[in-house]
PDB file of C-alpha atoms in Angstrom:
ATOM      1  CA  MET Y   1      16.204   9.682  -1.569  1.00 63.00           C
ATOM      2  CA  ALA Y   2      18.968  11.882   0.754  1.00 48.00           C
ATOM      3  CA  ASN Y   3      18.910  15.057   1.224  1.00 39.00           C
ATOM      4  CA  THR Y   4      15.178  15.666   0.391  1.00 38.00           C
ATOM      5  CA  ILE Y   5      13.949  17.162   2.814  1.00 34.00           C
ATOM      6  CA  SER Y   6      15.890  17.198   6.517  1.00 35.00           C
ATOM      7  CA  LYS Y   7      12.496  16.819   8.767  1.00 44.00           C
ATOM      8  CA  PRO Y   8       9.636  15.476   6.889  1.00 47.00           C
ATOM      9  CA  LYS Y   9       6.582  16.796   7.150  1.00 52.00           C
ATOM     10  CA  LEU Y  10       2.554  15.316   5.749  1.00 59.00           C
ATOM     11  CA  SER Y  11       0.608  18.356   4.794  1.00 52.00           C
ATOM     12  CA  GLY Y  12      -2.097  17.100   6.771  1.00 65.00           C
ATOM     13  CA  LYS Y  13      -3.126  15.091   9.862  1.00 89.00           C
ATOM     14  CA  ASP Y  14      -4.474  11.885   7.734  1.00 96.00           C
ATOM     15  CA  PHE Y  15      -3.106   9.427   5.459  1.00 97.00           C
ATOM     16  CA  LEU Y  16      -6.255   7.977   3.156  1.00 97.00           C
ATOM     17  CA  THR Y  17      -3.730   7.786  -0.403  1.00 97.00           C
ATOM     18  CA  LEU Y  18      -0.942   8.440  -1.828  1.00 97.00           C
ATOM     19  CA  SER Y  19      -2.273  10.537  -4.220  1.00 96.00           C
ATOM     20  CA  HIS Y  20      -2.657  13.541  -1.704  1.00 94.00           C
ATOM     21  CA  LEU Y  21       1.118  13.464  -1.029  1.00 95.00           C
ATOM     22  CA  SER Y  22       3.953  15.568  -2.716  1.00 95.00           C
ATOM     23  CA  LYS Y  23       6.824  13.697  -4.053  1.00 96.00           C
ATOM     24  CA  ALA Y  24       9.377  14.852  -0.776  1.00 95.00           C
ATOM     25  CA  GLU Y  25       6.669  13.755   1.120  1.00 95.00           C
ATOM     26  CA  ILE Y  26       6.666  10.223  -0.134  1.00 97.00           C
ATOM     27  CA  LEU Y  27      10.581  10.478  -0.211  1.00 97.00           C
ATOM     28  CA  GLY Y  28      10.699  11.916   3.701  1.00 96.00           C
ATOM     29  CA  LEU Y  29       8.668   8.928   4.777  1.00 96.00           C
ATOM     30  CA  LEU Y  30      10.707   6.687   2.790  1.00 98.00           C
ATOM     31  CA  ASP Y  31      13.937   8.405   4.308  1.00 97.00           C
ATOM     32  CA  GLU Y  32      12.198   8.256   7.567  1.00 97.00           C
ATOM     33  CA  ALA Y  33      11.479   4.537   6.935  1.00 98.00           C
ATOM     34  CA  VAL Y  34      15.398   4.003   6.064  1.00 98.00           C
ATOM     35  CA  ALA Y  35      16.693   5.235   9.256  1.00 97.00           C
ATOM     36  CA  LEU Y  36      14.168   3.477  11.255  1.00 97.00           C
ATOM     37  CA  LYS Y  37      15.092   0.466   9.761  1.00 98.00           C
ATOM     38  CA  LYS Y  38      19.040   1.181  10.232  1.00 97.00           C
ATOM     39  CA  GLN Y  39      18.162   1.400  13.944  1.00 96.00           C
ATOM     40  CA  THR Y  40      16.014  -1.686  14.091  1.00 96.00           C
ATOM     41  CA  ASN Y  41      18.663  -3.645  12.760  1.00 96.00           C
ATOM     42  CA  GLU Y  42      21.059  -2.050  15.240  1.00 97.00           C
ATOM     43  CA  GLY Y  43      19.041  -2.828  18.464  1.00 95.00           C
ATOM     44  CA  ILE Y  44      18.483   0.567  18.769  1.00 95.00           C
ATOM     45  CA  ARG Y  45      14.096   0.802  19.761  1.00 94.00           C
ATOM     46  CA  GLU Y  46      14.013   4.723  20.803  1.00 95.00           C
ATOM     47  CA  PRO Y  47      10.437   5.464  22.557  1.00 97.00           C
ATOM     48  CA  LEU Y  48       9.423   7.757  20.380  1.00 97.00           C
ATOM     49  CA  LEU Y  49       5.349   7.238  20.876  1.00 97.00           C
ATOM     50  CA  LYS Y  50       5.817   6.375  24.651  1.00 97.00           C
ATOM     51  CA  GLY Y  51       2.028   7.144  26.235  1.00 96.00           C
ATOM     52  CA  LYS Y  52       1.067   6.801  22.585  1.00 97.00           C
ATOM     53  CA  VAL Y  53      -2.138   4.535  21.608  1.00 98.00           C
ATOM     54  CA  LEU Y  54      -3.085   3.575  17.918  1.00 98.00           C
ATOM     55  CA  GLY Y  55      -6.627   2.496  17.676  1.00 97.00           C
ATOM     56  CA  MET Y  56      -6.987  -0.421  15.007  1.00 97.00           C
ATOM     57  CA  ILE Y  57     -10.414  -0.826  12.854  1.00 96.00           C
ATOM     58  CA  PHE Y  58     -10.888  -4.147  11.291  1.00 95.00           C
ATOM     59  CA  GLU Y  59     -13.802  -5.009   8.748  1.00 92.00           C
ATOM     60  CA  LYS Y  60     -11.462  -7.047   6.316  1.00 92.00           C
ATOM     61  CA  SER Y  61      -9.563  -9.971   7.919  1.00 89.00           C
ATOM     62  CA  SER Y  62      -5.606  -9.337   8.137  1.00 94.00           C
ATOM     63  CA  THR Y  63      -1.805 -10.504   8.479  1.00 95.00           C
ATOM     64  CA  ARG Y  64       0.436  -8.421   7.754  1.00 96.00           C
ATOM     65  CA  THR Y  65      -1.547  -4.925   8.576  1.00 97.00           C
ATOM     66  CA  ARG Y  66      -2.556  -5.932  11.727  1.00 97.00           C
ATOM     67  CA  VAL Y  67       1.253  -7.242  13.309  1.00 98.00           C
ATOM     68  CA  SER Y  68       3.274  -4.648  11.677  1.00 98.00           C
ATOM     69  CA  PHE Y  69       1.574  -2.227  12.865  1.00 98.00           C
ATOM     70  CA  GLU Y  70       0.992  -3.470  16.228  1.00 98.00           C
ATOM     71  CA  VAL Y  71       4.925  -4.396  16.273  1.00 98.00           C
ATOM     72  CA  GLY Y  72       5.465  -1.012  15.061  1.00 98.00           C
ATOM     73  CA  MET Y  73       3.629   0.852  17.620  1.00 98.00           C
ATOM     74  CA  LEU Y  74       5.334  -1.737  20.354  1.00 98.00           C
ATOM     75  CA  GLN Y  75       8.981  -0.485  18.865  1.00 97.00           C
ATOM     76  CA  LEU Y  76       8.221   3.412  19.173  1.00 98.00           C
ATOM     77  CA  GLY Y  77       7.397   2.755  22.901  1.00 98.00           C
ATOM     78  CA  GLY Y  78       4.196   2.884  22.087  1.00 98.00           C
ATOM     79  CA  GLU Y  79       0.585   0.528  21.648  1.00 98.00           C
ATOM     80  CA  ALA Y  80      -1.885  -0.843  19.919  1.00 98.00           C
ATOM     81  CA  ILE Y  81      -5.772  -1.558  20.447  1.00 97.00           C
ATOM     82  CA  PHE Y  82      -7.078  -3.986  17.767  1.00 96.00           C
ATOM     83  CA  LEU Y  83     -11.339  -3.452  17.130  1.00 93.00           C
ATOM     84  CA  SER Y  84     -12.996  -5.939  15.314  1.00 88.00           C
ATOM     85  CA  SER Y  85     -16.426  -5.031  13.588  1.00 78.00           C
ATOM     86  CA  ASN Y  86     -17.286  -8.712  15.312  1.00 77.00           C
ATOM     87  CA  ASP Y  87     -16.852  -8.045  18.878  1.00 75.00           C
ATOM     88  CA  SER Y  88     -17.376  -3.342  18.803  1.00 73.00           C
ATOM     89  CA  GLN Y  89     -20.582  -1.748  18.537  1.00 79.00           C
ATOM     90  CA  ILE Y  90     -19.420  -1.186  14.845  1.00 77.00           C
ATOM     91  CA  GLY Y  91     -20.694  -4.191  14.278  1.00 70.00           C
ATOM     92  CA  ARG Y  92     -24.228  -3.336  15.636  1.00 74.00           C
ATOM     93  CA  GLY Y  93     -24.169  -0.194  13.276  1.00 81.00           C
ATOM     94  CA  GLU Y  94     -23.423   2.920  15.908  1.00 89.00           C
ATOM     95  CA  SER Y  95     -22.481   5.520  13.401  1.00 93.00           C
ATOM     96  CA  ILE Y  96     -19.597   6.682  12.195  1.00 93.00           C
ATOM     97  CA  PHE Y  97     -19.818  10.393  13.028  1.00 95.00           C
ATOM     98  CA  ASP Y  98     -20.420   8.262  16.921  1.00 94.00           C
ATOM     99  CA  THR Y  99     -17.090   5.995  16.748  1.00 94.00           C
ATOM    100  CA  ALA Y 100     -15.337   8.468  15.266  1.00 95.00           C
ATOM    101  CA  ASN Y 101     -15.924  10.934  17.895  1.00 95.00           C
ATOM    102  CA  VAL Y 102     -15.725   8.925  20.779  1.00 95.00           C
ATOM    103  CA  LEU Y 103     -12.753   6.931  19.915  1.00 96.00           C
ATOM    104  CA  SER Y 104     -10.425  10.494  19.460  1.00 96.00           C
ATOM    105  CA  ARG Y 105     -11.185  10.962  22.862  1.00 96.00           C
ATOM    106  CA  TYR Y 106      -9.409   7.506  24.085  1.00 97.00           C
ATOM    107  CA  VAL Y 107      -6.511   7.471  21.251  1.00 97.00           C
ATOM    108  CA  ASP Y 108      -3.649   9.021  19.318  1.00 97.00           C
ATOM    109  CA  GLY Y 109      -4.843   7.761  16.110  1.00 97.00           C
ATOM    110  CA  LEU Y 110      -6.863   5.582  14.250  1.00 97.00           C
ATOM    111  CA  MET Y 111      -5.789   2.950  11.451  1.00 98.00           C
ATOM    112  CA  ILE Y 112      -8.776   1.291   9.732  1.00 97.00           C
ATOM    113  CA  ARG Y 113      -9.092  -1.696   7.510  1.00 96.00           C
ATOM    114  CA  THR Y 114     -12.119  -1.642   5.358  1.00 95.00           C
ATOM    115  CA  PHE Y 115     -14.174  -2.093   2.097  1.00 94.00           C
ATOM    116  CA  SER Y 116     -15.614   1.131   0.705  1.00 95.00           C
ATOM    117  CA  HIS Y 117     -13.419   3.982   0.915  1.00 97.00           C
ATOM    118  CA  ASP Y 118     -15.850   6.160   1.423  1.00 96.00           C
ATOM    119  CA  ILE Y 119     -15.747   4.535   5.145  1.00 95.00           C
ATOM    120  CA  VAL Y 120     -12.175   5.856   5.909  1.00 96.00           C
ATOM    121  CA  GLU Y 121     -13.099   9.202   4.596  1.00 96.00           C
ATOM    122  CA  SER Y 122     -16.068   9.262   6.786  1.00 96.00           C
ATOM    123  CA  TYR Y 123     -13.780   8.917   9.868  1.00 95.00           C
ATOM    124  CA  ALA Y 124     -11.258  10.832   8.722  1.00 96.00           C
ATOM    125  CA  GLN Y 125     -13.496  14.009   8.088  1.00 95.00           C
ATOM    126  CA  HIS Y 126     -15.143  13.008  11.944  1.00 95.00           C
ATOM    127  CA  ALA Y 127     -11.797  12.140  14.018  1.00 96.00           C
ATOM    128  CA  THR Y 128     -10.262  14.833  15.711  1.00 95.00           C
ATOM    129  CA  VAL Y 129      -7.167  12.965  15.572  1.00 96.00           C
ATOM    130  CA  PRO Y 130      -4.860  11.211  12.577  1.00 97.00           C
ATOM    131  CA  VAL Y 131      -6.526   8.343  10.316  1.00 97.00           C
ATOM    132  CA  ILE Y 132      -4.284   5.912   8.474  1.00 98.00           C
ATOM    133  CA  ASN Y 133      -5.878   3.561   5.542  1.00 98.00           C
ATOM    134  CA  GLY Y 134      -4.655  -0.124   6.053  1.00 98.00           C
ATOM    135  CA  LEU Y 135      -6.360  -0.861   2.978  1.00 97.00           C
ATOM    136  CA  THR Y 136     -10.109   0.118   1.399  1.00 97.00           C
ATOM    137  CA  ASP Y 137     -11.502  -1.566  -1.670  1.00 96.00           C
ATOM    138  CA  THR Y 138      -9.988   0.907  -3.905  1.00 97.00           C
ATOM    139  CA  HIS Y 139      -6.886   2.134  -2.283  1.00 98.00           C
ATOM    140  CA  HIS Y 140      -3.388   0.386  -0.266  1.00 98.00           C
ATOM    141  CA  PRO Y 141      -1.109   2.909   0.590  1.00 98.00           C
ATOM    142  CA  THR Y 142       0.396   1.810   3.648  1.00 98.00           C
ATOM    143  CA  GLN Y 143       1.464  -1.312   1.254  1.00 98.00           C
ATOM    144  CA  VAL Y 144       2.860   0.742  -1.838  1.00 98.00           C
ATOM    145  CA  LEU Y 145       5.296   2.639   0.609  1.00 98.00           C
ATOM    146  CA  ALA Y 146       6.598  -0.823   1.560  1.00 98.00           C
ATOM    147  CA  ASP Y 147       6.875  -1.289  -1.632  1.00 98.00           C
ATOM    148  CA  LEU Y 148       8.711   1.878  -2.711  1.00 98.00           C
ATOM    149  CA  LEU Y 149      11.256   1.354  -0.043  1.00 98.00           C
ATOM    150  CA  THR Y 150      11.738  -2.030  -1.243  1.00 99.00           C
ATOM    151  CA  ILE Y 151      12.556  -1.013  -4.688  1.00 99.00           C
ATOM    152  CA  TYR Y 152      14.730   1.337  -3.854  1.00 98.00           C
ATOM    153  CA  GLU Y 153      16.550  -0.776  -1.790  1.00 98.00           C
ATOM    154  CA  HIS Y 154      17.304  -3.367  -3.961  1.00 98.00           C
ATOM    155  CA  LYS Y 155      17.976  -0.614  -6.952  1.00 98.00           C
ATOM    156  CA  GLY Y 156      19.380   2.295  -5.421  1.00 98.00           C
ATOM    157  CA  LYS Y 157      16.765   4.558  -6.930  1.00 98.00           C
ATOM    158  CA  LEU Y 158      12.976   5.086  -8.065  1.00 98.00           C
ATOM    159  CA  SER Y 159      13.077   7.369 -10.970  1.00 98.00           C
ATOM    160  CA  GLY Y 160      13.458   6.580 -14.255  1.00 98.00           C
ATOM    161  CA  LEU Y 161      12.687   2.900 -13.227  1.00 98.00           C
ATOM    162  CA  LYS Y 162       9.737   1.267 -15.153  1.00 98.00           C
ATOM    163  CA  LEU Y 163       7.381  -0.876 -13.105  1.00 98.00           C
ATOM    164  CA  ALA Y 164       4.590  -3.962 -14.697  1.00 98.00           C
ATOM    165  CA  PHE Y 165       1.365  -4.972 -13.168  1.00 98.00           C
ATOM    166  CA  PHE Y 166      -0.730  -7.879 -14.208  1.00 98.00           C
ATOM    167  CA  GLY Y 167      -3.584  -8.633 -13.473  1.00 98.00           C
ATOM    168  CA  ASP Y 168      -6.898  -6.848 -11.962  1.00 97.00           C
ATOM    169  CA  GLY Y 169      -6.497  -3.186 -12.806  1.00 97.00           C
ATOM    170  CA  ASN Y 170      -9.526  -2.132 -10.620  1.00 96.00           C
ATOM    171  CA  ASN Y 171      -7.743  -2.957  -7.883  1.00 95.00           C
ATOM    172  CA  ASN Y 172      -6.468  -1.366  -4.594  1.00 97.00           C
ATOM    173  CA  MET Y 173      -2.950  -2.107  -5.348  1.00 98.00           C
ATOM    174  CA  CYS Y 174      -2.834  -1.320  -9.081  1.00 98.00           C
ATOM    175  CA  HIS Y 175      -4.303   2.062  -7.861  1.00 98.00           C
ATOM    176  CA  SER Y 176      -2.415   3.081  -4.828  1.00 98.00           C
ATOM    177  CA  LEU Y 177       0.844   1.638  -7.690  1.00 98.00           C
ATOM    178  CA  ILE Y 178       0.227   4.327 -10.121  1.00 98.00           C
ATOM    179  CA  GLU Y 179      -0.173   7.124  -7.362  1.00 98.00           C
ATOM    180  CA  GLY Y 180       3.182   6.016  -5.815  1.00 98.00           C
ATOM    181  CA  ALA Y 181       4.544   5.396  -9.182  1.00 98.00           C
ATOM    182  CA  VAL Y 182       3.745   8.870 -10.657  1.00 98.00           C
ATOM    183  CA  LYS Y 183       4.677  10.998  -7.907  1.00 98.00           C
ATOM    184  CA  VAL Y 184       8.326   9.162  -7.550  1.00 98.00           C
ATOM    185  CA  GLY Y 185       8.765   9.347 -10.818  1.00 98.00           C
ATOM    186  CA  MET Y 186       8.269   5.930 -11.878  1.00 98.00           C
ATOM    187  CA  ASP Y 187       6.850   4.343 -15.273  1.00 98.00           C
ATOM    188  CA  ILE Y 188       4.083   2.066 -14.785  1.00 98.00           C
ATOM    189  CA  ALA Y 189       2.596  -0.115 -17.512  1.00 98.00           C
ATOM    190  CA  ILE Y 190      -0.507  -2.186 -16.592  1.00 98.00           C
ATOM    191  CA  ALA Y 191      -1.629  -5.294 -18.107  1.00 98.00           C
ATOM    192  CA  CYS Y 192      -5.416  -6.125 -17.750  1.00 98.00           C
ATOM    193  CA  PRO Y 193      -7.905  -7.211 -19.226  1.00 97.00           C
ATOM    194  CA  ALA Y 194     -10.980  -5.547 -20.626  1.00 97.00           C
ATOM    195  CA  GLY Y 195     -13.979  -4.693 -17.790  1.00 96.00           C
ATOM    196  CA  TYR Y 196     -10.866  -5.020 -15.435  1.00 96.00           C
ATOM    197  CA  GLU Y 197      -9.575  -1.583 -16.222  1.00 97.00           C
ATOM    198  CA  PRO Y 198      -8.494   1.156 -13.471  1.00 98.00           C
ATOM    199  CA  ASN Y 199     -10.658   3.068 -12.010  1.00 97.00           C
ATOM    200  CA  GLN Y 200     -10.900   6.179 -14.423  1.00 97.00           C
ATOM    201  CA  GLU Y 201     -10.850   8.685 -12.576  1.00 97.00           C
ATOM    202  CA  ILE Y 202      -7.666   7.554 -10.398  1.00 97.00           C
ATOM    203  CA  LEU Y 203      -6.068   7.067 -13.730  1.00 96.00           C
ATOM    204  CA  GLN Y 204      -6.912   9.856 -15.268  1.00 96.00           C
ATOM    205  CA  GLN Y 205      -5.741  12.331 -12.352  1.00 97.00           C
ATOM    206  CA  MET Y 206      -2.510  10.605 -12.687  1.00 98.00           C
ATOM    207  CA  LYS Y 207      -1.761  10.444 -16.121  1.00 97.00           C
ATOM    208  CA  GLN Y 208      -2.153  14.381 -15.812  1.00 97.00           C
ATOM    209  CA  GLU Y 209       0.329  14.448 -13.043  1.00 97.00           C
ATOM    210  CA  ALA Y 210       2.409  12.177 -15.121  1.00 97.00           C
ATOM    211  CA  GLU Y 211       2.586  14.116 -18.161  1.00 96.00           C
ATOM    212  CA  GLN Y 212       3.777  17.450 -16.041  1.00 95.00           C
ATOM    213  CA  ASN Y 213       6.668  15.180 -14.621  1.00 95.00           C
ATOM    214  CA  GLY Y 214       7.708  12.787 -17.468  1.00 96.00           C
ATOM    215  CA  THR Y 215       6.581   9.669 -16.720  1.00 97.00           C
ATOM    216  CA  LYS Y 216       3.919   7.140 -18.208  1.00 97.00           C
ATOM    217  CA  VAL Y 217       0.870   5.715 -17.292  1.00 98.00           C
ATOM    218  CA  GLU Y 218       0.083   2.671 -19.378  1.00 96.00           C
ATOM    219  CA  TYR Y 219      -2.570   0.099 -19.708  1.00 96.00           C
ATOM    220  CA  SER Y 220      -3.298  -2.835 -22.474  1.00 97.00           C
ATOM    221  CA  GLU Y 221      -5.347  -5.982 -22.817  1.00 98.00           C
ATOM    222  CA  ASP Y 222      -1.699  -8.008 -24.038  1.00 97.00           C
ATOM    223  CA  PRO Y 223       0.702  -8.485 -21.518  1.00 98.00           C
ATOM    224  CA  LEU Y 224       3.739  -8.541 -23.865  1.00 96.00           C
ATOM    225  CA  ASP Y 225       2.669  -4.817 -24.634  1.00 95.00           C
ATOM    226  CA  VAL Y 226       3.759  -3.805 -21.354  1.00 96.00           C
ATOM    227  CA  VAL Y 227       6.299  -6.458 -19.696  1.00 96.00           C
ATOM    228  CA  THR Y 228       9.085  -5.213 -22.390  1.00 95.00           C
ATOM    229  CA  GLU Y 229      12.327  -3.800 -20.644  1.00 96.00           C
ATOM    230  CA  ALA Y 230      10.387  -3.872 -17.165  1.00 98.00           C
ATOM    231  CA  ASP Y 231      12.739  -3.069 -13.582  1.00 98.00           C
ATOM    232  CA  ILE Y 232       9.918  -4.421 -11.299  1.00 98.00           C
ATOM    233  CA  VAL Y 233       7.291  -6.843 -11.943  1.00 98.00           C
ATOM    234  CA  VAL Y 234       3.800  -7.494  -9.566  1.00 98.00           C
ATOM    235  CA  THR Y 235       0.895  -9.216  -9.642  1.00 98.00           C
ATOM    236  CA  ASP Y 236      -2.193  -9.575  -7.043  1.00 97.00           C
ATOM    237  CA  VAL Y 237      -4.209 -12.421  -6.261  1.00 96.00           C
ATOM    238  CA  TRP Y 238      -7.116 -12.418  -8.764  1.00 95.00           C
ATOM    239  CA  SER Y 239      -9.887 -12.339  -6.260  1.00 89.00           C
ATOM    240  CA  SER Y 240      -9.567  -9.939  -3.824  1.00 82.00           C
ATOM    241  CA  MET Y 241     -11.058 -10.043  -0.061  1.00 73.00           C
ATOM    242  CA  GLY Y 242     -15.380 -10.089  -1.142  1.00 73.00           C
ATOM    243  CA  GLN Y 243     -14.932 -11.504  -4.551  1.00 74.00           C
ATOM    244  CA  GLU Y 244     -14.577 -15.004  -3.430  1.00 77.00           C
ATOM    245  CA  ASP Y 245     -17.641 -16.022  -5.354  1.00 82.00           C
ATOM    246  CA  GLU Y 246     -16.030 -15.131  -8.590  1.00 84.00           C
ATOM    247  CA  ASN Y 247     -12.982 -17.275  -8.105  1.00 88.00           C
ATOM    248  CA  ASP Y 248     -13.566 -19.656 -10.990  1.00 91.00           C
ATOM    249  CA  GLN Y 249     -14.920 -17.126 -13.320  1.00 93.00           C
ATOM    250  CA  ARG Y 250     -11.849 -14.595 -12.789  1.00 95.00           C
ATOM    251  CA  ASN Y 251      -9.263 -17.405 -12.970  1.00 95.00           C
ATOM    252  CA  LYS Y 252     -11.008 -18.444 -16.778  1.00 96.00           C
ATOM    253  CA  ILE Y 253     -10.377 -14.179 -17.366  1.00 97.00           C
ATOM    254  CA  PHE Y 254      -6.852 -13.812 -15.477  1.00 97.00           C
ATOM    255  CA  THR Y 255      -4.828 -17.102 -16.683  1.00 98.00           C
ATOM    256  CA  PRO Y 256      -3.763 -14.926 -19.399  1.00 97.00           C
ATOM    257  CA  TYR Y 257      -2.071 -12.917 -17.177  1.00 98.00           C
ATOM    258  CA  GLN Y 258      -0.204 -14.780 -14.919  1.00 98.00           C
ATOM    259  CA  VAL Y 259       3.380 -13.988 -14.116  1.00 98.00           C
ATOM    260  CA  ASN Y 260       5.199 -16.753 -15.197  1.00 98.00           C
ATOM    261  CA  GLU Y 261       8.765 -17.910 -16.506  1.00 98.00           C
ATOM    262  CA  SER Y 262       7.857 -17.251 -20.216  1.00 98.00           C
ATOM    263  CA  LEU Y 263       6.886 -13.956 -19.604  1.00 98.00           C
ATOM    264  CA  CYS Y 264       9.778 -12.402 -17.344  1.00 98.00           C
ATOM    265  CA  GLU Y 265      11.821 -13.843 -20.338  1.00 97.00           C
ATOM    266  CA  ASN Y 266      10.932 -10.170 -21.709  1.00 96.00           C
ATOM    267  CA  VAL Y 267      11.757  -8.215 -18.503  1.00 97.00           C
ATOM    268  CA  LYS Y 268      15.270  -6.779 -17.673  1.00 98.00           C
ATOM    269  CA  SER Y 269      17.844  -9.747 -16.334  1.00 97.00           C
ATOM    270  CA  ASP Y 270      17.864  -7.752 -12.952  1.00 98.00           C
ATOM    271  CA  PHE Y 271      14.301  -7.479 -12.404  1.00 98.00           C
ATOM    272  CA  ILE Y 272      12.759  -8.123  -9.070  1.00 98.00           C
ATOM    273  CA  PHE Y 273       8.995  -9.538  -8.558  1.00 98.00           C
ATOM    274  CA  LEU Y 274       6.754  -8.012  -5.558  1.00 99.00           C
ATOM    275  CA  HIS Y 275       3.941  -9.192  -4.103  1.00 98.00           C
ATOM    276  CA  CYS Y 276       1.787  -7.935  -1.464  1.00 98.00           C
ATOM    277  CA  LEU Y 277       0.694 -11.553  -0.031  1.00 97.00           C
ATOM    278  CA  PRO Y 278      -1.116 -13.628   0.440  1.00 96.00           C
ATOM    279  CA  ALA Y 279      -0.386 -15.410  -3.089  1.00 97.00           C
ATOM    280  CA  HIS Y 280      -1.674 -18.342  -4.445  1.00 97.00           C
ATOM    281  CA  ARG Y 281       1.204 -20.135  -6.204  1.00 98.00           C
ATOM    282  CA  GLY Y 282      -0.020 -21.491  -9.408  1.00 97.00           C
ATOM    283  CA  GLU Y 283      -3.217 -19.095 -10.345  1.00 97.00           C
ATOM    284  CA  GLU Y 284      -1.639 -15.356 -10.422  1.00 98.00           C
ATOM    285  CA  VAL Y 285       2.365 -16.522 -10.065  1.00 98.00           C
ATOM    286  CA  THR Y 286       4.141 -19.086 -10.519  1.00 98.00           C
ATOM    287  CA  ALA Y 287       6.083 -21.063  -7.505  1.00 98.00           C
ATOM    288  CA  GLY Y 288       9.422 -20.559  -9.721  1.00 98.00           C
ATOM    289  CA  ILE Y 289       8.793 -16.530  -9.743  1.00 98.00           C
ATOM    290  CA  ILE Y 290       7.999 -16.114  -6.608  1.00 98.00           C
ATOM    291  CA  ASP Y 291       9.997 -18.319  -5.107  1.00 98.00           C
ATOM    292  CA  GLY Y 292      13.228 -17.844  -7.438  1.00 98.00           C
ATOM    293  CA  PRO Y 293      16.261 -15.326  -7.471  1.00 98.00           C
ATOM    294  CA  HIS Y 294      14.204 -12.533  -8.694  1.00 98.00           C
ATOM    295  CA  SER Y 295      11.591 -12.831  -6.374  1.00 98.00           C
ATOM    296  CA  VAL Y 296      12.098  -9.932  -3.232  1.00 98.00           C
ATOM    297  CA  VAL Y 297       8.630 -10.538  -1.624  1.00 98.00           C
ATOM    298  CA  PHE Y 298       9.860 -11.348   2.152  1.00 98.00           C
ATOM    299  CA  ASP Y 299      11.952  -7.495   2.387  1.00 98.00           C
ATOM    300  CA  GLU Y 300       8.765  -6.442   0.721  1.00 98.00           C
ATOM    301  CA  ALA Y 301       6.521  -8.163   3.863  1.00 98.00           C
ATOM    302  CA  GLU Y 302       9.309  -7.127   6.079  1.00 98.00           C
ATOM    303  CA  ASN Y 303       9.270  -3.505   4.924  1.00 98.00           C
ATOM    304  CA  ARG Y 304       5.326  -3.138   5.920  1.00 98.00           C
ATOM    305  CA  LEU Y 305       7.015  -2.280   9.405  1.00 98.00           C
ATOM    306  CA  HIS Y 306       9.843   0.059   8.737  1.00 98.00           C
ATOM    307  CA  ALA Y 307       7.589   2.532   6.505  1.00 98.00           C
ATOM    308  CA  GLN Y 308       5.066   2.117   8.776  1.00 98.00           C
ATOM    309  CA  LYS Y 309       6.999   2.988  11.627  1.00 98.00           C
ATOM    310  CA  ALA Y 310       7.791   5.873   9.561  1.00 97.00           C
ATOM    311  CA  LEU Y 311       4.347   7.202   8.939  1.00 97.00           C
ATOM    312  CA  LEU Y 312       3.470   6.356  13.018  1.00 97.00           C
ATOM    313  CA  LYS Y 313       6.245   8.815  13.859  1.00 96.00           C
ATOM    314  CA  LEU Y 314       5.654  11.243  11.768  1.00 94.00           C
ATOM    315  CA  LEU Y 315       1.554  10.922  12.610  1.00 96.00           C
ATOM    316  CA  LEU Y 316       1.706  10.612  15.904  1.00 95.00           C
ATOM    317  CA  GLU Y 317       4.944  12.211  17.376  1.00 87.00           C
ATOM    318  CA  ASP Y 318       3.527  15.906  17.724  1.00 58.00           C
ATOM    319  CA  GLY Y 319      -0.075  14.848  18.583  1.00 46.00           C
ATOM    320  CA  GLY Y 320      -0.493  14.707  14.400  1.00 44.00           C
ATOM    321  CA  ILE Y 321       0.755  16.915  11.343  1.00 37.00           C
ATOM    322  CA  LYS Y 322      -1.274  19.611  11.443  1.00 37.00           C
ATOM    323  CA  HIS Y 323      -3.070  20.981   8.262  1.00 34.00           C
ATOM    324  CA  GLY Y 324      -1.086  23.980   6.097  1.00 30.00           C
TER     325      GLY Y 324
END
């Protein structure tokens, strides 16, 4: 990744999806994350965001997102404020227009973890400070930044690798993995049952970009069609937040897509396994895989902190990245 750009910049003030970034911008973020992680491991913490405050709006529960953003701001010398829809005027129906305008006068950036992607786009439209998508039902770009950082650390490269995803293709992780993989020159193959294919608009957009840079985006109902020679194996829970009432139905549908020892006999011998967590051992993945020698899920979870610190630094250090 080195020698991509000396001082990475983002083309807009917000971070909503990976599809809006160029390859150089993503690699620049990852280079920044590598540098910040090295400093952290050496006990160096520069107060790059001293006096800066990140407002964090949570309409979905969280462990890794909340802790990594809070710790990231603290390690960079700033602060973070947690705002739940249960104990703020957001939960009583205050409009996004009003909330975004008011909070923009208090904080230096907003991170939002919510349901509909339209919500985070509306905040970005009305806020005058940078807005970060901490997760929506359609996209999870901060997680995939950490995934790309983890892959680079363990494989020494990104371009030319093959990533295989198993499970619900119409899933925020799958969508952001498609975008991230194509942007950095990685092939991605998705195994999902009929009716659970990736969002067609996202899929077609990224397939067009893949054709231009020589990468592949494929999906199949047969896991064996996509698993062969994979460098990276990824899955996610079969029922995301808000889908709990579908658990029994989804467990029956997705059982053939479980990542297990038999499936992984078909991948490369040095493959790595990723899962954004939380995981349900015995459902989407067996304990032997997620707790086995190929799993890097805890490196991946740690890298949420370092990737997000890079993002926060680039968005907030100079008062936000300007358009253009």
